Amino acid sequence: MKSSVRNENLRNIAIIAHVDHGKTTLVDALFRQGGVFRADQQMDDRVMDSMDLERERGITISAKNCAVSWNGVKINIIDTPGHADFGGEVERALSMADGAILLVDSAEGPLPQTRFVLRKALAAGLKIIVVVNKIDRKDARPQEVLNEIYDLFIDLDADEEQLEFPVLYAIGRDGVAMRNIDDERKDLSPLFETLLETVPGPAYDPEEPFQMLVSDLDYSDYLGRLAVGRIVHGTVQSKDALVCVNAQNVPVPLRVTRLQAYQGLRLVEIDSAQPGDIVVLAGLEDVSIGDTICNRDNVRALPRLRVDEPTVSMRFGINTSPLAGREGKIVQARKIRERLDREALTNVAVRIEDSEDRDCFIVKGRGEFQMAILIETMRREGFELCVSRPEVIFKKDENGNLLEPIEQLYVDCDETFMGVVTEKLAQRKGRMVNCVNNGTGRVRIEFSVPSRGIIGYRDEFLTDTKGTGIMNSLLAGYEPYRGDFPSRFTGSLVSDRAGNAVAYALFNLEPRGQLFVVPGDPVYEGMIVGEHNRDNDIDVNPTKEKHLTNLRASGHDEAIILTPVRQMTLEKALHFVREDEQVEVTPVSIRLRKTELSAFKRYQAAGKKKLASPGK
């Protein structure tokens, strides 16, 4: 850049944190004190959580933009997800920011996703403001947490300038921030002031023509495709004739039909925008995240957004069960493919590929949680589909050796559960790296575990720790393959015929294992109705009725009391299924099934596999 100047009327800031450290609640308080809402106006909590799933789970899934004003300076705020599975959203959001507020819980301290988002922010060269939040907690330990944050910065190779970060203490729920922990708890003015002092205005070259990097996409029923991004150089006006430089470096002409910017939570139409501002352009038919929009007379592309490679893949296909089409509106393979392509457009971390089966597609992403959110969203939109177990994506090194993704797993649990957790992770080729016991009765253990070892372990972990354990993971990179281990130590109870489940049959199946269906549920051949106690699958008849004779009265059935079944959520189902099983997902139900429904064909395939195995 030849002669860089800064736009001091503007600040672009991202808010980064681990899941549930109070990010979205703090944004609410910034809105209230930044003049977005009138004093008498009713507003919901967590206004930035616009998706139903975000409100239900209390997490941020997609990065969102908004803007507040403070002392005449416009502050664009980007709320980023705190979960590593949504890392593509984090990278996208940070490309628009010059600074970041790192929010850390005063009791929990920096956790794995704090490390993940901070690493991205430091790599992008952002100015960091550290806010130690929730200092009103009974178990708050702000000074120790601050020391842990310094250790984290040093661990992530932060330079001396990055280590000189300002620190504030806050209670996001009450909308107060202080420079020192004993200062008067008044409002968020110290945070706004620190923000303006620390984060520089966006830099630009006044001699350069208009350039903008597309960081996000949206869609409007009235305006069509919308491109969201930050202006790097120059100014833009509504009705300007521009070009969009795509991934192939081909300029595509476009005319801006509408120019919008953020004001609070709303988009407002503007006539022109200045360098550094985050704007929304309408008038583009074909645009992707990472494209550059610039002047027709001076076509120059900006460096494209780089995101981490996917580590998990799943197969999405049409619902082929006998109950297909009864509960969902959208069942065709073409519609499923269109929806997945639409997801890949707005989510840079998701890739879609065709498989050898034309009714089935391979979806690659960052983690099984990201996949579960995509499936749940499609389910709520009326889709019916079958999905496979999440599988990790392997790589090979230059010598042809197999490499697999390895996770840093952080476990926080009671001392009494340390043995069972260590044993279970050792079975999954996990290695203990670190163990900290502060004498509080709880231990913090760090493991190095293959990603495939964590898939399906989360539910088991909660059972083993009686719901009191906390588990977080972070991708550490690829390492040599650590060897095989069983994904599940139990088999499946598989229905051998179609019909409706009967109480008498289910009562007699209970000694065999844990059931997933209740009397009256429809079943079909190949549907998994329970988990077998042993490691093999068995075919069962859940529709068998009690044959009545003159010696036995039907009234005796009233004495049957069934054990409560295990309710299958989508995540539990994805963790439970094995390689030869699938999850049938409809807007109403989640069922488990064998990929091959016919018991006879499964028996034939097992026989062939036995004959083909070595030593036979």
XYZ file of C-alpha atoms in Angstrom:
616
model
C 0.000 0.000 0.000
C 1.540 3.325 -1.093
C 0.054 6.006 1.163
C -2.252 4.456 3.722
C -4.779 6.647 5.557
C -7.405 5.634 8.092
C -11.132 6.277 8.246
C -11.472 7.525 11.845
C -15.301 7.732 11.637
C -15.526 3.951 11.620
C -14.486 0.867 13.599
C -14.952 -2.793 12.583
C -14.843 -5.160 15.572
C -15.466 -8.902 15.999
C -16.552 -10.437 19.304
C -14.862 -13.801 19.868
C -15.299 -16.274 22.736
C -15.873 -19.889 23.711
C -19.472 -21.188 23.639
C -21.617 -19.756 26.476
C -19.150 -17.147 27.774
C -21.712 -14.351 27.332
C -20.911 -13.010 23.858
C -24.460 -12.486 22.580
C -25.621 -11.096 25.959
C -22.848 -8.479 25.832
C -23.948 -7.473 22.308
C -27.477 -6.928 23.714
C -26.008 -4.490 26.282
C -23.963 -2.695 23.578
C -27.215 -2.220 21.632
C -29.038 -0.785 24.620
C -26.265 1.688 25.417
C -25.355 2.411 21.787
C -28.773 3.935 21.118
C -30.144 1.132 18.931
C -33.247 0.738 21.103
C -35.365 3.447 22.693
C -35.428 3.497 26.494
C -39.073 2.374 26.532
C -38.736 -0.179 23.723
C -39.361 -3.853 24.465
C -36.550 -6.111 23.276
C -35.869 -9.836 23.502
C -32.793 -11.263 25.163
C -30.056 -12.422 22.774
C -31.461 -10.469 19.818
C -28.525 -11.579 17.625
C -29.588 -15.232 17.909
C -31.975 -14.994 14.975
C -32.241 -18.717 14.147
C -34.636 -20.929 16.160
C -31.819 -23.436 16.701
C -29.579 -20.697 18.140
C -32.249 -19.684 20.647
C -33.002 -23.290 21.645
C -29.362 -24.309 22.128
C -28.087 -20.980 23.434
C -25.204 -20.886 20.952
C -24.211 -18.750 17.969
C -24.168 -20.800 14.742
C -23.729 -18.195 11.997
C -21.744 -14.944 12.143
C -23.988 -11.853 12.023
C -23.400 -8.136 11.576
C -24.878 -5.088 13.279
C -23.811 -1.513 14.002
C -23.965 0.980 16.888
C -22.796 4.592 17.214
C -20.684 6.069 20.019
C -19.562 9.726 20.138
C -20.125 10.122 16.403
C -18.154 7.002 15.438
C -19.966 4.119 13.742
C -18.959 0.733 15.206
C -19.703 -2.330 13.049
C -19.992 -5.375 15.365
C -19.598 -8.918 14.045
C -20.910 -11.630 16.399
C -18.943 -14.828 15.672
C -19.666 -18.458 16.651
C -17.659 -19.890 19.546
C -17.632 -23.493 18.340
C -14.751 -24.896 16.248
C -17.231 -26.776 14.015
C -18.363 -23.366 12.724
C -14.777 -22.222 12.101
C -15.635 -21.213 8.528
C -17.987 -18.584 9.948
C -15.215 -17.272 12.245
C -12.693 -16.903 9.403
C -15.289 -15.165 7.247
C -16.189 -12.716 10.008
C -12.588 -11.878 10.951
C -11.835 -10.916 7.327
C -14.071 -7.856 7.850
C -12.647 -6.744 11.228
C -9.665 -4.611 12.383
C -9.969 -5.580 16.048
C -11.541 -8.158 18.310
C -13.044 -8.270 21.805
C -11.923 -11.549 23.396
C -14.508 -12.489 26.006
C -13.474 -15.007 28.699
C -15.585 -16.376 31.560
C -14.062 -15.351 34.927
C -14.602 -18.857 36.374
C -14.019 -21.217 33.442
C -11.081 -19.314 31.944
C -9.852 -19.805 28.368
C -11.259 -23.041 26.893
C -10.426 -24.856 23.612
C -12.649 -22.754 21.389
C -11.184 -19.589 22.968
C -7.830 -20.892 21.729
C -9.290 -21.641 18.279
C -10.853 -18.211 17.651
C -7.925 -16.324 19.235
C -5.438 -18.159 17.007
C -7.423 -17.015 13.961
C -7.612 -13.409 15.249
C -3.858 -13.219 15.975
C -3.051 -14.695 12.553
C -5.232 -11.969 10.968
C -3.232 -9.311 12.890
C -6.248 -7.925 14.753
C -5.925 -5.651 17.800
C -7.262 -7.607 20.799
C -9.186 -6.218 23.788
C -9.564 -8.799 26.585
C -12.792 -8.682 28.606
C -13.034 -10.938 31.673
C -16.798 -11.477 31.878
C -19.192 -12.719 34.611
C -17.045 -11.411 37.499
C -20.150 -11.581 39.727
C -20.026 -15.407 39.712
C -19.490 -16.997 43.140
C -16.639 -19.095 41.744
C -15.037 -16.195 39.827
C -11.213 -16.133 39.817
C -10.405 -13.135 37.559
C -6.690 -12.808 38.388
C -5.935 -16.486 37.754
C -7.962 -16.371 34.525
C -6.000 -13.305 33.363
C -2.730 -15.200 33.962
C -4.147 -18.116 31.933
C -4.996 -15.667 29.105
C -1.397 -14.366 29.079
C -0.165 -17.984 28.965
C -2.513 -18.645 26.053
C -1.230 -15.608 24.090
C 2.376 -16.750 24.657
C 1.432 -20.322 23.682
C -0.031 -19.000 20.404
C 3.252 -17.139 19.600
C 1.765 -13.640 20.046
C 4.365 -10.896 19.468
C 5.210 -8.226 22.064
C 2.755 -5.717 20.616
C -0.096 -8.268 20.724
C 0.770 -9.082 24.359
C 0.199 -5.432 25.350
C -3.571 -5.869 25.239
C -5.937 -3.754 27.391
C -7.979 -5.675 30.006
C -11.508 -4.864 31.188
C -13.783 -6.593 33.675
C -17.468 -6.931 32.879
C -20.871 -8.266 33.851
C -22.465 -8.541 30.399
C -25.925 -9.340 31.775
C -25.955 -6.081 33.793
C -24.345 -4.046 30.974
C -21.343 -2.829 33.010
C -17.590 -2.801 32.287
C -14.672 -1.547 34.435
C -10.985 -0.898 33.760
C -10.146 -2.127 37.284
C -12.061 -4.809 39.125
C -12.903 -2.479 42.066
C -14.115 0.465 39.920
C -17.703 1.701 40.098
C -20.073 -0.552 38.128
C -21.885 2.020 35.985
C -22.192 1.201 32.261
C -20.233 0.067 29.193
C -18.537 3.454 28.596
C -15.054 2.077 29.529
C -15.477 -0.631 26.860
C -16.587 1.849 24.166
C -13.705 4.218 25.062
C -11.102 1.415 25.072
C -12.468 0.219 21.751
C -12.016 3.638 20.099
C -8.544 4.061 21.628
C -7.212 0.578 20.817
C -8.777 -0.480 17.516
C -7.638 1.642 14.567
C -9.995 2.890 11.883
C -9.920 0.877 8.617
C -6.830 1.632 6.492
C -7.217 2.414 2.787
C -5.325 4.012 -0.104
C -7.106 7.185 -1.348
C -5.582 6.755 -4.815
C -6.880 3.213 -5.298
C -10.219 2.619 -7.101
C -13.153 0.764 -5.481
C -12.464 -2.773 -4.215
C -14.585 -4.983 -1.948
C -14.103 -8.565 -0.716
C -17.305 -10.662 -0.499
C -17.325 -12.246 2.985
C -20.947 -13.357 3.250
C -24.010 -14.009 1.097
C -27.682 -13.461 1.760
C -30.890 -13.731 -0.213
C -33.938 -11.490 -0.494
C -37.234 -12.449 -2.167
C -37.389 -8.934 -3.624
C -33.743 -8.200 -4.466
C -32.351 -11.687 -5.160
C -28.755 -12.548 -4.239
C -27.041 -10.152 -1.794
C -23.269 -9.815 -1.344
C -22.010 -8.731 2.099
C -18.459 -7.465 2.503
C -16.072 -4.754 3.567
C -14.921 -1.963 1.231
C -11.108 -2.161 1.109
C -10.455 0.931 -1.071
C -12.520 3.645 -2.746
C -16.207 4.493 -2.525
C -19.286 2.986 -4.112
C -22.624 4.511 -5.090
C -25.975 2.992 -5.849
C -26.422 2.221 -9.591
C -22.613 2.013 -10.152
C -21.466 -0.261 -12.984
C -18.964 -2.728 -11.484
C -17.493 -6.190 -12.081
C -17.307 -9.275 -9.889
C -14.042 -11.272 -10.184
C -14.835 -14.948 -9.522
C -12.682 -17.923 -8.438
C -11.533 -18.471 -12.051
C -10.343 -14.809 -12.157
C -13.027 -13.984 -14.763
C -14.670 -10.517 -14.389
C -18.487 -10.666 -14.591
C -20.253 -7.290 -15.182
C -22.866 -6.155 -12.649
C -24.876 -3.057 -11.790
C -25.635 -2.205 -8.152
C -29.440 -2.113 -7.929
C -29.439 -1.333 -4.216
C -26.759 -0.388 -1.677
C -27.415 -1.044 2.022
C -25.514 -0.728 5.321
C -26.145 -1.864 8.903
C -27.814 0.451 11.377
C -28.428 -1.406 14.623
C -29.881 -4.756 13.577
C -31.555 -3.371 10.448
C -30.289 -2.863 6.933
C -30.940 0.676 5.663
C -30.619 1.893 2.087
C -27.763 4.352 1.474
C -26.641 6.354 -1.574
C -22.888 5.864 -1.101
C -20.443 4.105 1.217
C -16.961 5.025 2.421
C -13.775 2.908 2.639
C -13.773 0.356 5.471
C -17.567 0.200 5.807
C -19.428 -3.134 5.709
C -22.098 -2.954 2.997
C -24.666 -5.166 1.303
C -24.898 -5.011 -2.514
C -27.866 -6.199 -4.572
C -27.747 -6.776 -8.328
C -25.546 -9.863 -8.597
C -26.803 -13.082 -10.109
C -23.712 -15.223 -9.652
C -21.414 -14.425 -6.723
C -19.470 -16.562 -4.225
C -17.770 -15.894 -0.897
C -14.193 -14.774 -1.587
C -15.011 -12.948 -4.864
C -13.784 -9.377 -5.409
C -16.133 -6.606 -6.565
C -14.283 -3.688 -8.231
C -14.395 -0.998 -10.926
C -14.782 -2.007 -14.579
C -11.900 0.267 -15.593
C -9.464 -1.176 -13.067
C -10.034 -4.924 -12.562
C -7.853 -6.268 -9.737
C -8.737 -9.208 -7.479
C -8.041 -9.238 -3.736
C -6.567 -12.396 -2.111
C -9.380 -14.947 -1.698
C -10.564 -16.096 1.718
C -8.658 -19.164 2.903
C -10.452 -21.581 5.233
C -9.317 -24.780 6.963
C -9.997 -28.040 5.146
C -13.010 -30.203 6.160
C -12.231 -33.121 8.517
C -15.550 -35.033 8.538
C -17.728 -36.428 5.736
C -21.258 -37.855 5.671
C -23.527 -39.329 3.021
C -26.873 -37.590 2.503
C -29.423 -39.484 0.402
C -33.108 -39.898 -0.291
C -35.246 -41.764 2.237
C -35.518 -45.350 0.918
C -37.431 -46.849 3.871
C -40.979 -48.286 3.476
C -42.272 -45.262 5.461
C -40.769 -42.736 2.998
C -42.925 -39.776 1.978
C -45.429 -40.046 4.844
C -44.078 -37.287 7.099
C -42.038 -34.901 4.924
C -42.937 -32.598 2.027
C -39.576 -32.663 0.200
C -38.230 -36.121 -0.663
C -36.615 -35.846 -4.138
C -32.843 -36.202 -4.627
C -32.817 -33.095 -6.869
C -34.339 -30.947 -4.123
C -31.890 -32.313 -1.511
C -28.955 -31.502 -3.841
C -30.285 -27.958 -4.466
C -30.574 -27.367 -0.707
C -27.042 -28.667 -0.065
C -25.636 -26.480 -2.876
C -27.386 -23.489 -1.306
C -25.755 -24.334 2.038
C -22.307 -24.580 0.417
C -22.817 -21.126 -1.126
C -23.267 -19.390 2.225
C -21.074 -21.680 4.344
C -17.465 -21.715 3.136
C -16.533 -24.684 5.369
C -19.028 -27.066 3.669
C -18.217 -28.996 0.439
C -20.665 -31.073 -1.611
C -19.564 -33.945 -3.896
C -21.432 -36.514 -6.012
C -21.149 -40.194 -5.098
C -21.353 -43.349 -7.265
C -25.069 -43.494 -6.330
C -26.973 -40.672 -8.079
C -29.478 -40.473 -5.187
C -26.731 -39.937 -2.616
C -24.321 -37.023 -1.996
C -21.147 -36.688 0.081
C -21.132 -33.654 2.392
C -17.815 -32.595 3.950
C -17.511 -30.233 6.908
C -15.635 -29.325 10.098
C -17.294 -31.673 12.593
C -20.326 -33.819 13.381
C -21.966 -30.972 15.321
C -21.937 -28.750 12.218
C -23.478 -31.654 10.245
C -26.150 -32.225 12.907
C -27.154 -28.544 12.746
C -27.446 -28.732 8.924
C -29.589 -31.905 9.111
C -31.809 -30.404 11.853
C -32.297 -27.238 9.762
C -33.273 -29.282 6.672
C -35.599 -31.416 8.766
C -37.445 -28.314 9.971
C -37.761 -27.127 6.380
C -39.746 -30.285 5.536
C -37.020 -32.534 4.107
C -36.953 -36.318 4.449
C -33.539 -37.954 4.053
C -31.226 -40.756 5.146
C -27.764 -39.922 6.488
C -24.776 -42.124 7.320
C -22.474 -42.118 10.330
C -19.963 -39.201 10.299
C -16.558 -40.435 9.079
C -13.236 -38.649 9.368
C -11.360 -37.681 6.199
C -7.987 -39.422 5.977
C -4.939 -38.116 4.113
C -1.665 -39.643 2.901
C 1.829 -38.209 3.305
C 4.500 -38.106 0.573
C 5.562 -41.682 1.474
C 2.016 -43.019 1.152
C 1.489 -43.460 4.914
C -2.064 -42.967 6.198
C -2.683 -39.811 8.263
C -5.758 -39.044 10.380
C -7.073 -35.896 12.126
C -6.135 -35.681 15.818
C -8.030 -33.630 18.414
C -6.826 -31.933 21.575
C -9.503 -33.027 24.049
C -9.975 -31.093 27.294
C -11.960 -32.834 30.038
C -13.164 -31.199 33.268
C -14.692 -33.742 35.693
C -14.840 -34.892 39.322
C -11.777 -36.767 40.589
C -13.868 -39.926 41.078
C -14.585 -40.173 37.322
C -10.976 -39.676 36.222
C -10.299 -43.431 36.014
C -13.282 -44.346 33.821
C -12.705 -41.377 31.470
C -9.000 -42.248 31.031
C -9.828 -45.928 30.453
C -12.504 -45.225 27.817
C -10.262 -42.770 25.919
C -7.325 -45.202 26.051
C -9.566 -47.777 24.302
C -10.057 -45.133 21.574
C -6.270 -44.685 21.135
C -6.253 -41.513 23.257
C -3.125 -40.408 25.156
C -3.115 -38.277 28.285
C -0.982 -35.158 27.729
C -1.611 -33.129 30.885
C -3.496 -33.349 34.187
C -4.163 -30.477 36.606
C -5.681 -30.975 40.068
C -6.262 -27.726 41.990
C -7.527 -29.551 45.089
C -11.139 -28.459 44.486
C -12.407 -31.992 43.872
C -12.393 -31.516 40.086
C -9.570 -32.298 37.658
C -8.701 -30.888 34.232
C -7.183 -33.464 31.901
C -5.861 -32.923 28.376
C -5.777 -35.818 25.883
C -4.563 -36.291 22.333
C -7.284 -38.398 20.658
C -8.063 -39.376 17.040
C -11.134 -37.473 15.759
C -12.864 -40.800 15.000
C -12.473 -41.720 18.701
C -14.569 -38.738 19.813
C -17.451 -39.462 17.393
C -19.998 -41.288 19.529
C -18.117 -40.814 22.811
C -19.849 -37.624 24.018
C -23.056 -39.362 25.199
C -21.040 -42.129 26.882
C -18.921 -39.482 28.615
C -22.018 -37.758 30.067
C -23.294 -41.122 31.348
C -19.911 -42.040 32.876
C -19.607 -38.660 34.665
C -23.304 -38.644 35.696
C -23.892 -35.479 33.636
C -21.322 -33.397 35.561
C -18.376 -33.632 33.121
C -17.428 -30.953 30.596
C -15.709 -31.989 27.382
C -14.294 -29.712 24.652
C -12.129 -30.541 21.666
C -10.003 -28.684 19.142
C -8.413 -29.964 15.927
C -4.651 -30.280 16.484
C -3.722 -31.409 12.949
C -2.967 -34.667 11.116
C -0.785 -37.469 12.544
C 0.015 -41.065 11.492
C -2.921 -43.496 11.797
C -3.093 -44.887 15.347
C -4.719 -48.220 14.558
C -8.187 -49.778 14.605
C -10.591 -49.848 17.529
C -14.299 -50.765 17.757
C -16.654 -47.811 17.261
C -19.281 -49.507 19.426
C -19.148 -52.426 21.857
C -22.817 -53.353 21.459
C -24.948 -54.664 18.591
C -28.401 -53.746 17.285
C -31.856 -55.296 17.711
C -33.201 -55.282 14.146
C -36.855 -55.774 13.242
C -37.387 -58.701 10.826
C -40.840 -57.622 9.572
C -43.175 -54.673 9.054
C -46.052 -53.742 11.359
C -46.656 -51.887 14.593
C -44.719 -52.502 17.817
C -46.712 -54.449 20.440
C -46.280 -54.187 24.238
C -46.191 -57.983 24.702
C -43.310 -58.362 22.178
C -41.349 -55.401 23.549
C -41.683 -56.711 27.127
C -40.101 -60.001 26.040
C -37.306 -58.137 24.183
C -36.291 -56.011 27.186
C -33.820 -58.599 28.591
C -31.989 -58.441 25.254
C -31.065 -54.748 25.558
C -32.371 -51.202 25.577
C -35.321 -50.380 23.297
C -35.895 -47.291 21.121
C -39.592 -47.862 20.196
C -42.849 -47.806 22.189
C -46.057 -49.782 21.591
C -47.880 -48.527 18.500
C -44.754 -47.222 16.711
C -44.553 -48.326 13.049
C -41.622 -50.678 12.322
C -40.294 -52.281 9.137
C -37.803 -54.955 8.124
C -34.287 -53.659 8.711
C -35.322 -50.963 11.231
C -33.240 -50.852 14.425
C -35.617 -51.073 17.403
C -33.018 -51.271 20.196
C -29.438 -51.737 21.326
C -28.347 -55.337 21.912
C -26.452 -56.119 25.150
C -23.823 -58.081 23.217
C -21.629 -57.031 20.298
C -23.613 -58.838 17.559
C -26.834 -57.861 15.753
C -29.940 -60.035 16.120
C -33.191 -60.037 14.145
C -36.264 -59.751 16.384
C -40.048 -59.555 15.998
C -41.377 -56.459 17.830
C -44.920 -57.037 16.400
C -45.522 -60.452 18.039
C -48.868 -60.604 19.840
C -49.955 -62.867 22.691
C -51.938 -65.824 21.366
C -55.101 -66.202 23.403
C -56.449 -69.590 24.453
C -59.299 -70.587 26.720
C -56.709 -70.936 29.493
C -55.308 -67.384 29.221
C -57.317 -64.229 29.267
C -56.376 -61.109 27.278
C -56.832 -59.034 30.414
C -53.513 -60.320 31.746
C -51.706 -57.980 29.298
C -52.646 -55.050 31.482
C -49.970 -56.118 33.954
C -47.171 -55.428 31.434
C -45.059 -52.457 32.546
C -42.327 -51.442 30.090
C -39.084 -49.732 31.024
C -38.928 -46.138 29.624
C -37.225 -46.205 26.207
C -34.138 -44.179 25.290
C -35.351 -41.121 23.364
C -33.207 -40.714 20.263
C -32.168 -37.146 19.468
C -30.449 -36.463 16.155
C -26.980 -36.190 17.723
C -27.444 -39.414 19.730
C -28.611 -41.230 16.599
C -25.596 -40.030 14.556
C -23.262 -41.176 17.339
C -24.990 -44.570 17.705
C -25.069 -45.868 14.104
C -22.258 -48.001 12.703
C -20.813 -48.110 9.170
C -23.598 -50.426 7.868
C -26.392 -48.359 9.451
C -28.169 -45.082 8.672
C -30.366 -42.487 10.367
C -33.754 -41.867 8.754
C -34.640 -38.211 9.370
C -38.121 -36.753 8.789
C -39.794 -33.587 10.152
C -41.651 -35.799 12.679
C -39.405 -38.792 13.466
C -35.819 -39.966 13.822
C -35.440 -43.694 13.124
C -32.400 -45.941 12.919
C -32.101 -48.541 10.172
C -29.714 -50.887 8.412
C -28.404 -49.604 5.067
C -29.451 -52.973 3.574
C -32.999 -53.543 4.839
C -33.398 -57.186 3.729
C -32.343 -59.626 6.485
C -31.618 -62.310 3.855
C -29.286 -60.030 1.848
C -27.472 -58.949 5.015
C -27.002 -62.629 5.935
C -25.628 -63.350 2.431
C -23.235 -60.365 2.590
C -21.947 -61.455 6.036
C -21.257 -64.959 4.669
C -19.298 -63.601 1.697
C -17.298 -61.337 4.014
C -16.381 -64.320 6.205
C -15.201 -66.347 3.209
C -13.165 -63.387 1.888
C -11.438 -62.693 5.232
C -7.830 -63.993 5.635
C -7.331 -67.456 7.097
C -10.556 -68.876 5.606
